[in-house]
Structures are given as C-alpha cells and as structure tokens.
PDB file of C-alpha atoms and ligand atoms in Angstrom:
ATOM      1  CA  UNK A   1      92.784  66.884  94.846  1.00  0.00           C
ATOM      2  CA  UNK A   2      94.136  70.173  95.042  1.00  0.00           C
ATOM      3  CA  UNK A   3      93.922  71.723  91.597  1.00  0.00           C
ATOM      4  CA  UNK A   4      95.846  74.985  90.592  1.00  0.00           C
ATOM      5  CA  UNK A   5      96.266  77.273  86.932  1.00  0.00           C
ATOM      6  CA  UNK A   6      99.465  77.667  86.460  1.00  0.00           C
ATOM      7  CA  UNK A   7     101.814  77.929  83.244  1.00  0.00           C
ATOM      8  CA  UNK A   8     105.402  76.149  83.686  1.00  0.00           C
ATOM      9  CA  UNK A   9     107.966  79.488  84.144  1.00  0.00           C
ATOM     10  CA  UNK A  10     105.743  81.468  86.281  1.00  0.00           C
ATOM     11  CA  UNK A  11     107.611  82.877  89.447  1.00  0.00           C
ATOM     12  CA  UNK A  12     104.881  82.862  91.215  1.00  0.00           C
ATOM     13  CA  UNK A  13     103.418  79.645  90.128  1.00  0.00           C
ATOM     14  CA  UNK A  14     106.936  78.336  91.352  1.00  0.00           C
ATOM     15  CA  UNK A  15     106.773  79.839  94.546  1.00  0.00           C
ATOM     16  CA  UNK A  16     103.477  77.915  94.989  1.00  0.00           C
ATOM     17  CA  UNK A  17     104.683  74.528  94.099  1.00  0.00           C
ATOM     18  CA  UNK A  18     107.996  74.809  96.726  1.00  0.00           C
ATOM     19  CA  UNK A  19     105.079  74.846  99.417  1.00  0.00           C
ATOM     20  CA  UNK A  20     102.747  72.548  97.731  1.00  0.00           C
ATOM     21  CA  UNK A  21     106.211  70.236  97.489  1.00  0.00           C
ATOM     22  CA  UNK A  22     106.689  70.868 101.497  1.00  0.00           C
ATOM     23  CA  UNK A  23     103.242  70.380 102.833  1.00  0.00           C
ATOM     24  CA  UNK A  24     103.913  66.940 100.765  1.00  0.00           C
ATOM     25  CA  UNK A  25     100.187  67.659  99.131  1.00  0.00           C
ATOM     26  CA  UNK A  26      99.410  66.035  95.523  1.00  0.00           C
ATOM     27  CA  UNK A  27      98.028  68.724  93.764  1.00  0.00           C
ATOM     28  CA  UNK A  28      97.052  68.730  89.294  1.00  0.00           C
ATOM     29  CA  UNK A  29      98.359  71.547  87.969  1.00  0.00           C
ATOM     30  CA  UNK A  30      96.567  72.708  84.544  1.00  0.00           C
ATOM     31  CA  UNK A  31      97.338  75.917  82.432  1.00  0.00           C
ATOM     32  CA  UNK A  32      94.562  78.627  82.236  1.00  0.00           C
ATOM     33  CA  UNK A  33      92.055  77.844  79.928  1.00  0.00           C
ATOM     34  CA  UNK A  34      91.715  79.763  77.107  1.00  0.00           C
ATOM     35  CA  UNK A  35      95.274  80.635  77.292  1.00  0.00           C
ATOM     36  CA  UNK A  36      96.828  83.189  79.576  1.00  0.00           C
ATOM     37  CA  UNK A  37      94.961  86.688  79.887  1.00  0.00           C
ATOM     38  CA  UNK A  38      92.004  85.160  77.817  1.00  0.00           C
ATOM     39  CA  UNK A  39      88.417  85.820  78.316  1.00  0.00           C
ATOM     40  CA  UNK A  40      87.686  82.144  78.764  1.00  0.00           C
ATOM     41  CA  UNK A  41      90.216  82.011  82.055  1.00  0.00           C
ATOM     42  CA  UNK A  42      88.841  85.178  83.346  1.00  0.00           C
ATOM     43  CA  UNK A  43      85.666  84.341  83.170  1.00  0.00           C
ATOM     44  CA  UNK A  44      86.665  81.091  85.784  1.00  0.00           C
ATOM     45  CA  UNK A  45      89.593  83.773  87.472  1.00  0.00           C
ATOM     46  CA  UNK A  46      88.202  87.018  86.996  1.00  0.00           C
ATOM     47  CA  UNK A  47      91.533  88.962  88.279  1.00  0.00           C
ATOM     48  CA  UNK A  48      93.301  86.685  85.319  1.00  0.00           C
ATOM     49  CA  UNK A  49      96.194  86.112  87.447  1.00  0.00           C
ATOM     50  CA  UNK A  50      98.121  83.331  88.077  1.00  0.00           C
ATOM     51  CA  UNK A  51      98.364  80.697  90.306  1.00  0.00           C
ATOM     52  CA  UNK A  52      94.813  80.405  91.181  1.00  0.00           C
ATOM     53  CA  UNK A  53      93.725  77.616  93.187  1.00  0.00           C
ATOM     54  CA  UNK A  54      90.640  75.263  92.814  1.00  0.00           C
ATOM     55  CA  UNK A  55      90.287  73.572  96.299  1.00  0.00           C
ATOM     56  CA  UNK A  56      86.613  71.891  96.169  1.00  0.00           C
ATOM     57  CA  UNK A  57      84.287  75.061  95.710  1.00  0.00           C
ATOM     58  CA  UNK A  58      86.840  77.586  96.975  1.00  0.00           C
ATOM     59  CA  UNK A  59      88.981  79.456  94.386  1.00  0.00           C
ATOM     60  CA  UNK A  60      91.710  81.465  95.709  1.00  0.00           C
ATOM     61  CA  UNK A  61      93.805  83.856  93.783  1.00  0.00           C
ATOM     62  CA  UNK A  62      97.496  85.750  95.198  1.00  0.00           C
ATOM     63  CA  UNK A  63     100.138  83.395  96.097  1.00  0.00           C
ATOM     64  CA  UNK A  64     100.478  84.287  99.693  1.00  0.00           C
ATOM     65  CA  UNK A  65      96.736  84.144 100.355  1.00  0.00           C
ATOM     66  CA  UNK A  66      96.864  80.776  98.837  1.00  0.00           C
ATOM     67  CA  UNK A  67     100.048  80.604 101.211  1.00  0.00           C
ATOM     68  CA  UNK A  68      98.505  81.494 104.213  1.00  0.00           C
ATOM     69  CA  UNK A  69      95.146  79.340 103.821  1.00  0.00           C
ATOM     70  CA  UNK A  70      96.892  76.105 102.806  1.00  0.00           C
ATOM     71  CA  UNK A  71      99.818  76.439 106.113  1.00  0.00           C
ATOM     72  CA  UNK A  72      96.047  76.993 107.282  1.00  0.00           C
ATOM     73  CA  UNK A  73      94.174  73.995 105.992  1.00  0.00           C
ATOM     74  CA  UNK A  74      97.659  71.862 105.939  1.00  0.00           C
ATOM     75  CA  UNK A  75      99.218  72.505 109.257  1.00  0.00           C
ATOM     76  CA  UNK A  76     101.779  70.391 109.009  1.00  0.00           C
ATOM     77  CA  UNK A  77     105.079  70.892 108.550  1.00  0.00           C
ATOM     78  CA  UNK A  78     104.409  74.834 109.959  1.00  0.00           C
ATOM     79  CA  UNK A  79     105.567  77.188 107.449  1.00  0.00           C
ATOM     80  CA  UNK A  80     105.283  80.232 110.036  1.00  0.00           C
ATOM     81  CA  UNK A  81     107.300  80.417 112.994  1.00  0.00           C
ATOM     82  CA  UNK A  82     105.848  80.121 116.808  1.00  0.00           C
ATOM     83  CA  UNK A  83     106.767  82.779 118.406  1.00  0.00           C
ATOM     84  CA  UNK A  84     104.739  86.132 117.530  1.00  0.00           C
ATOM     85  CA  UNK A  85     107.244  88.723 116.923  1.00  0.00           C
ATOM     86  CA  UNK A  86     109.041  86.130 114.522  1.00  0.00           C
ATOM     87  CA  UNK A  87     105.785  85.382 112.740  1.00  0.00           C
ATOM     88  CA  UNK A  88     105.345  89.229 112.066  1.00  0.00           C
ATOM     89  CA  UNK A  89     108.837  89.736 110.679  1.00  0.00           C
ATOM     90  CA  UNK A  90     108.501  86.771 108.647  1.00  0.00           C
ATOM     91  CA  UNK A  91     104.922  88.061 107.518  1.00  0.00           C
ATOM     92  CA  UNK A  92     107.082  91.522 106.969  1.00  0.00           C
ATOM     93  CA  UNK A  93     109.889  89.891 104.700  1.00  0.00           C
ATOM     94  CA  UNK A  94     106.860  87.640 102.794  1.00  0.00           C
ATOM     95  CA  UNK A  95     105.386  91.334 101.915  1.00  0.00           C
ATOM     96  CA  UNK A  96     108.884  92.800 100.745  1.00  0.00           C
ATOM     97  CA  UNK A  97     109.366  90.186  98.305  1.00  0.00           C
ATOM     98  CA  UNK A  98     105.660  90.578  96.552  1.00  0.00           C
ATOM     99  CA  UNK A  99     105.321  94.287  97.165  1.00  0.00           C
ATOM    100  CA  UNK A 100     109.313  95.720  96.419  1.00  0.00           C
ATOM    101  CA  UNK A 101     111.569  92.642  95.231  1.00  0.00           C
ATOM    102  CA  UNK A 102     109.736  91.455  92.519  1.00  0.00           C
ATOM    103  CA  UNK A 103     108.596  93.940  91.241  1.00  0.00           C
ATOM    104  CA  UNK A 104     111.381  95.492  90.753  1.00  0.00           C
ATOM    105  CA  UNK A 105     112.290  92.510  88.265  1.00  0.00           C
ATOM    106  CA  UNK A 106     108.949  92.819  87.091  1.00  0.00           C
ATOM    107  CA  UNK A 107     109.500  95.973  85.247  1.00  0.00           C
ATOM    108  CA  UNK A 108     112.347  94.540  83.498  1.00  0.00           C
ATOM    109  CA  UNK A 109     111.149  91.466  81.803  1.00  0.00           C
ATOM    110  CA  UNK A 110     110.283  93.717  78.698  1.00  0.00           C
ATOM    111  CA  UNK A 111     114.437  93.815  78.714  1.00  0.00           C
ATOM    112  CA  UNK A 112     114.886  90.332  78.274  1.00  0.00           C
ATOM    113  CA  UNK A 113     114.976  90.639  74.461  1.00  0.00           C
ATOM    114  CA  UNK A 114     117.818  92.080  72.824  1.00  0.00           C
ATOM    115  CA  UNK A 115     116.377  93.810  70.113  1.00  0.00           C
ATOM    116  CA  UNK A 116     113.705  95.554  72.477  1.00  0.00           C
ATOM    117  CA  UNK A 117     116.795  96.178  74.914  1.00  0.00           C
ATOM    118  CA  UNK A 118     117.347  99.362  76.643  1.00  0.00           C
ATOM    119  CA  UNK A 119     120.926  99.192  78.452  1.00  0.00           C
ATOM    120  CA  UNK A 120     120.411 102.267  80.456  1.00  0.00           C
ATOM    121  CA  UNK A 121     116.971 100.935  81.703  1.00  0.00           C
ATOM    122  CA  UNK A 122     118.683  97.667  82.688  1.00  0.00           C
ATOM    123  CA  UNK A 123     121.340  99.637  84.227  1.00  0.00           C
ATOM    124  CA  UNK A 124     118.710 101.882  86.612  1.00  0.00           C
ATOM    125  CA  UNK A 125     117.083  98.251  87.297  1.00  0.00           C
ATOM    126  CA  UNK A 126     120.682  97.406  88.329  1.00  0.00           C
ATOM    127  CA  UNK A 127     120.728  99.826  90.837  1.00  0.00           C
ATOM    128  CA  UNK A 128     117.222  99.922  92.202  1.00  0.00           C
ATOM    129  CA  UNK A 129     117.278  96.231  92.594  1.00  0.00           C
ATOM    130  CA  UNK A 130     120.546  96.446  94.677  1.00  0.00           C
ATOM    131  CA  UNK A 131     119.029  98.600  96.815  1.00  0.00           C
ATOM    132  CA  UNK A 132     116.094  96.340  98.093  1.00  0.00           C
ATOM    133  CA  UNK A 133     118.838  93.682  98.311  1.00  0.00           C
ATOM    134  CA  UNK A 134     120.413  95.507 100.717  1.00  0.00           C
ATOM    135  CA  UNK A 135     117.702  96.656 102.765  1.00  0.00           C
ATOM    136  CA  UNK A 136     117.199  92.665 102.488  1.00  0.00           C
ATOM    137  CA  UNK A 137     119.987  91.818 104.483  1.00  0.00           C
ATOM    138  CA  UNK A 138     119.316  94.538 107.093  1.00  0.00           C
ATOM    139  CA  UNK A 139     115.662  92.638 107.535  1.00  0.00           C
ATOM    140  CA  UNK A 140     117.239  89.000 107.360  1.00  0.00           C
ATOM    141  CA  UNK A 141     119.756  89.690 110.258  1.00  0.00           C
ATOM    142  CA  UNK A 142     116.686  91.700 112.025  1.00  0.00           C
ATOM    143  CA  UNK A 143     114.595  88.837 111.872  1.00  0.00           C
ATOM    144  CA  UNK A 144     117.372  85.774 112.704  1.00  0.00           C
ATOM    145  CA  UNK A 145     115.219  82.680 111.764  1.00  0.00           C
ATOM    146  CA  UNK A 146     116.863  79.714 111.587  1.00  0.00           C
ATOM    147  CA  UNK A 147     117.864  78.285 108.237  1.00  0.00           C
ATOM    148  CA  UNK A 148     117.292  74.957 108.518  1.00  0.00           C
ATOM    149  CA  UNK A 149     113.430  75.172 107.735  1.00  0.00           C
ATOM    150  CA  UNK A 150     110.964  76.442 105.442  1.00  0.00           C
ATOM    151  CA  UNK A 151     109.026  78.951 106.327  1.00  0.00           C
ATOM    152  CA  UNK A 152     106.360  80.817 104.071  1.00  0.00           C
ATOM    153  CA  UNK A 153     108.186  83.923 103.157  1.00  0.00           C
ATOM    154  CA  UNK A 154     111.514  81.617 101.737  1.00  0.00           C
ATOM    155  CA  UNK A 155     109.150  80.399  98.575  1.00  0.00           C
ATOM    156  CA  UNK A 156     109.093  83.555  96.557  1.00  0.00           C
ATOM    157  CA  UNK A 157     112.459  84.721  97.267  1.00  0.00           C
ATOM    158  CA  UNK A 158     113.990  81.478  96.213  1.00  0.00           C
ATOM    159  CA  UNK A 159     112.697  81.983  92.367  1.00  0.00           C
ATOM    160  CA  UNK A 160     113.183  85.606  92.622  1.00  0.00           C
ATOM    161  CA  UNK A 161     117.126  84.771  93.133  1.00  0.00           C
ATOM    162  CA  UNK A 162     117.395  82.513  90.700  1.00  0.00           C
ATOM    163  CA  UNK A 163     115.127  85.166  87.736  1.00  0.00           C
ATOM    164  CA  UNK A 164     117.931  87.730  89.221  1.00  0.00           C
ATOM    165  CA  UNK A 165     121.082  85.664  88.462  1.00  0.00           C
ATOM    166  CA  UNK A 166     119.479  84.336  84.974  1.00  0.00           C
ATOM    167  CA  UNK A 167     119.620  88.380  84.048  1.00  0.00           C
ATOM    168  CA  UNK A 168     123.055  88.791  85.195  1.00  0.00           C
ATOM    169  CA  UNK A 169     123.704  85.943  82.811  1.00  0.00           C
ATOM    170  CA  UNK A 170     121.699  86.608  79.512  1.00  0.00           C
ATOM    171  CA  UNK A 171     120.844  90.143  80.063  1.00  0.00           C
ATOM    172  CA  UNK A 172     123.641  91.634  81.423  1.00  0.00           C
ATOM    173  CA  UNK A 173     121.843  92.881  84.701  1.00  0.00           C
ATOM    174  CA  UNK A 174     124.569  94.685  87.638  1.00  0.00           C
ATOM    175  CA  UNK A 175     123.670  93.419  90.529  1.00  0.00           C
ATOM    176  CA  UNK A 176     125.436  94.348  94.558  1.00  0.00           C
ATOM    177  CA  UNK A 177     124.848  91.036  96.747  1.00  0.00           C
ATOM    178  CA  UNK A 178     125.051  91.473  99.809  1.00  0.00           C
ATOM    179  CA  UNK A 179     126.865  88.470 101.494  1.00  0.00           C
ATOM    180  CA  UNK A 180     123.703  87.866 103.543  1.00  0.00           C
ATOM    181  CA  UNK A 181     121.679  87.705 100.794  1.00  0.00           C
ATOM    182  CA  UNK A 182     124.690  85.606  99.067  1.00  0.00           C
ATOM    183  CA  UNK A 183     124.452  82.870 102.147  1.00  0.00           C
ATOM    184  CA  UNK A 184     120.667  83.433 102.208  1.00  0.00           C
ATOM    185  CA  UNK A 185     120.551  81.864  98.760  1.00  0.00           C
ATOM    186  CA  UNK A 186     122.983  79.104  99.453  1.00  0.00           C
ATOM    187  CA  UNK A 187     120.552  78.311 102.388  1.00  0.00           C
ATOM    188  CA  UNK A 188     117.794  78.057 100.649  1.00  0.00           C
ATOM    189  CA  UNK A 189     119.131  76.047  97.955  1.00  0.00           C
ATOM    190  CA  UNK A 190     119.980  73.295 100.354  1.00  0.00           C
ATOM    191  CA  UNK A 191     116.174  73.201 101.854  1.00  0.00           C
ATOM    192  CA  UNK A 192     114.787  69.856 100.112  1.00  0.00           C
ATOM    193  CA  UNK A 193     111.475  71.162  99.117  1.00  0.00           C
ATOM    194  CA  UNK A 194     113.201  74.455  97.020  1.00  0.00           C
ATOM    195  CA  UNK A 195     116.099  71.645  95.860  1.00  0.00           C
ATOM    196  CA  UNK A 196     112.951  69.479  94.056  1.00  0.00           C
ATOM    197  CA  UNK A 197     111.438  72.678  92.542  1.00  0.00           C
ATOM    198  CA  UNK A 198     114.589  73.978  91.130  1.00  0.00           C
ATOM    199  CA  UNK A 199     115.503  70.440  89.516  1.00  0.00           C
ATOM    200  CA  UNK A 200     112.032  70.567  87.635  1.00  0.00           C
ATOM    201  CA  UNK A 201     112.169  74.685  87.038  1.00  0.00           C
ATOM    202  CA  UNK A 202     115.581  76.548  86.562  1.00  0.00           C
ATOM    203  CA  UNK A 203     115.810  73.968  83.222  1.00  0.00           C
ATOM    204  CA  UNK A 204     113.010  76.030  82.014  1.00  0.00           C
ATOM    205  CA  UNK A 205     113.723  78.913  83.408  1.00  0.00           C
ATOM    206  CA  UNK A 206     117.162  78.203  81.731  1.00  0.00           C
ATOM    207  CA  UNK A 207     115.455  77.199  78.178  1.00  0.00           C
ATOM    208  CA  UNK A 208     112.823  80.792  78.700  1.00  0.00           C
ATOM    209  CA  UNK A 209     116.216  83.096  78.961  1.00  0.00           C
ATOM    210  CA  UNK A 210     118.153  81.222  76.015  1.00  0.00           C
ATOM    211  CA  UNK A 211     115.169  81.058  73.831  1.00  0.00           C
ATOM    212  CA  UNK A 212     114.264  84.887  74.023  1.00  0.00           C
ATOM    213  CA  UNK A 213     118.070  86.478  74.517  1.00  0.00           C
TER     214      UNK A 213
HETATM  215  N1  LIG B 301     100.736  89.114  93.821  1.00  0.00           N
HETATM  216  C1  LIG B 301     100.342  88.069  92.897  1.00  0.00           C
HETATM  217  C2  LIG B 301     101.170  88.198  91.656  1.00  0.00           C
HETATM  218  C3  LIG B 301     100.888  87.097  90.671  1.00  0.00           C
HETATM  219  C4  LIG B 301     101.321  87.465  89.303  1.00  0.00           C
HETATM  220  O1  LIG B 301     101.667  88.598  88.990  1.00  0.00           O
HETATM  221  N2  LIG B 301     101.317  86.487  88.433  1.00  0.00           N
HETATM  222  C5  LIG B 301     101.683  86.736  87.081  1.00  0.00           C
HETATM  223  C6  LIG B 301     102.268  85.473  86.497  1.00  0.00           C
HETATM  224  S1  LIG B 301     103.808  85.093  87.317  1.00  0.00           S
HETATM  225  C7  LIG B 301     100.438  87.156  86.365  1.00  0.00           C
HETATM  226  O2  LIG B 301      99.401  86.524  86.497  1.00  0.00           O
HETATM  227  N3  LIG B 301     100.520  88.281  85.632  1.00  0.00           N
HETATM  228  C8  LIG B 301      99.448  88.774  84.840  1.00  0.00           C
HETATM  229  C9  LIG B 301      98.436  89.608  85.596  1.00  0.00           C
HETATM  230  O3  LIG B 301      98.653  89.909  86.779  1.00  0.00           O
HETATM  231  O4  LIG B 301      97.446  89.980  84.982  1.00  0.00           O
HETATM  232  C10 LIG B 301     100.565  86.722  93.552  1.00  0.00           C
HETATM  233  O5  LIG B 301     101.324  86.664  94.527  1.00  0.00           O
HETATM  234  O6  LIG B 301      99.956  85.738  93.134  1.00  0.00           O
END
C-alpha cells in the first residue's frame, strides 16, 4: 500500500489526498516521525517537507511530482487532459498555484495570530493576492477545460480557496474575486473527489483558524 507523511491541515498534504481520493487508491497516511522538521524525519525525508511518499522502495517528495508519477503509475481516471496544448496550459496553471498562489498565502500564515498581527502586512497580502487571482481568471478562460472533471492542476487550488476564505473570515484578509475564480470554486466544490476531502478537512481547517485567532 501506498504510504505517505503527512500531518492532518497541511495544504499540500490535502491537495495529495483529493488525487489519492480520485485515482480511488488506498493509501496509510502516517505523520513524520520525529515530529515535523525533526532530525529523525529528515533523516528518512532529507528535504523535511511534506507530503512525501513511500511507494515500495521509491520515496518521492513535492506534491506535483508525486502528482505527475502516480496519474503515471495510476492511469486511470486521467488527471491530464489529451490534447497537447491543453496538457501544457494545465501543466502552466498546476505551476501558478505552487510557484505564485500559494505562496503568496504562505507568507501570511505568521498573521494568523492576533497578537503577532500586522494589519498593514495583511492588507499588502490583500492586494498581492488579488492580483494573482486575477491573472487567474485571465489563464482559466485561456485554457477552457471543461469542469466536469478532475484534472491535476484543480487539487491544490481547491485547498488554496478554501485557506483564502478561512482568512477573510478569522483574519480579516481583503480579497477581489474575480467571478471566474468565484464559479471556478463553485466547480470544484461539486467534483466528488474535492467534495470527500473537504468533508474530512475544512472541519480542521475550521478548528486550526478558531484555535489560533
Ligand atoms: N512545493 C512543495 C511544497 C510543500 C510544502 O511546503 N509543504 C509544507 C507543509 S504544507 C512544508 O513541508 N513546509 C516545511 C518545509 O518546506 O520545510 C510541494 O508541492 O510539496
């Protein structure tokens, strides 16, 4: 059995499990040993990141190489579209969401707590985050694909939506949304395989905010 490291409110541990969900693999998920950032895990993971996977004597760290080799060793359902231009935009929005979305949000998580708080920082985050949104919708109408499947690129941005509305709620985070990124989201909530991950995670993700706001 597939086994990956993950700890429960990871985004990108999330983003893994809406394609583990859709391949319809089993897979035993167990938190890093030693405890995040630890010696002990790094010395299994050496970049200390998480997810890693465990797949017989193969471990694999970065979500979308993990992505890419398990649409790769789990053809089915596809997770990339057919036709070759379509692939490379959806390769293109994939790399938008690790390289500019998220971490965007990244740099704000040290906002989440009030007393560390900095309302002008959240307020620049505001606005540089609005900005990739809408260069978002210019590359969703660009690349067209149809809504009505999963493809690889959909995981991250699915739990990247979600971390961006939770701020909005606890932290107070200004966000523009464009309506295609609006109707994106909608879309994405109705896909089965996001539906099941967001039943087990926005609770926690829910629980992480209340907890530390
Ligand atoms: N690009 C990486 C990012 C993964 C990542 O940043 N994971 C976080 C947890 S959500 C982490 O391990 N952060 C600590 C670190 O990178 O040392 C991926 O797609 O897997």
């Amino acid at each position: 059995m597939l086994k990956i490291y993950a700890i429960p409110v990871s985004l990108y541990c999330a983003k893994l499990r809406i394609l583990l969900r859709h391949k319809g693999v089993q897979w035993e998920e167990v938190p890093p040993p030693g405890g995040y950032g630890s010696d002990v895990y790094k010395a299994i993971v050496p970049s200390g990141n998480l997810p890693a996977l465990h797949d017989g004597d193969l471990l694999l760290t970065d979500s979308e190489a993990i992505a890419e080799y398990l649409n790769e060793t789990q053809p089915w359902p596809a997770m990339l579209p057919s036709e070759v231009t379509l692939r490379a935009k959806s390769r293109a929005l994939g790399r938008f969401h690790d390289t500019r979305l998220e971490p965007e949000l990244r740099r704000i998580f040290g906002q989440i707590r009030p007393d560390t708080r900095d309302a002008d920082v959240v307020g620049r985050a505001g606005d540089a985050i609005s900005g990739h949104l809408s260069v978002l919708a210019k590359l969703l109408v660009d690349a067209d694909l149809p809504r009505d499947q999963l493809y690889l690129c959909d995981c991250g941005f699915a739990i990247t939506f979600e971390w961006l509305a939770s701020f909005e709620k606890h932290v107070g985070l200004a966000l523009n949304w464009p309506d295609e990124v609006r109707q994106y989201r909608m879309d994405l909530a109705r896909l089965p395989s996001i539906a099941a991950e967001y039943a087990d995670y926005l609770p926690k993700l829910e629980a992480y905010m209340k907890d530390n706001t």
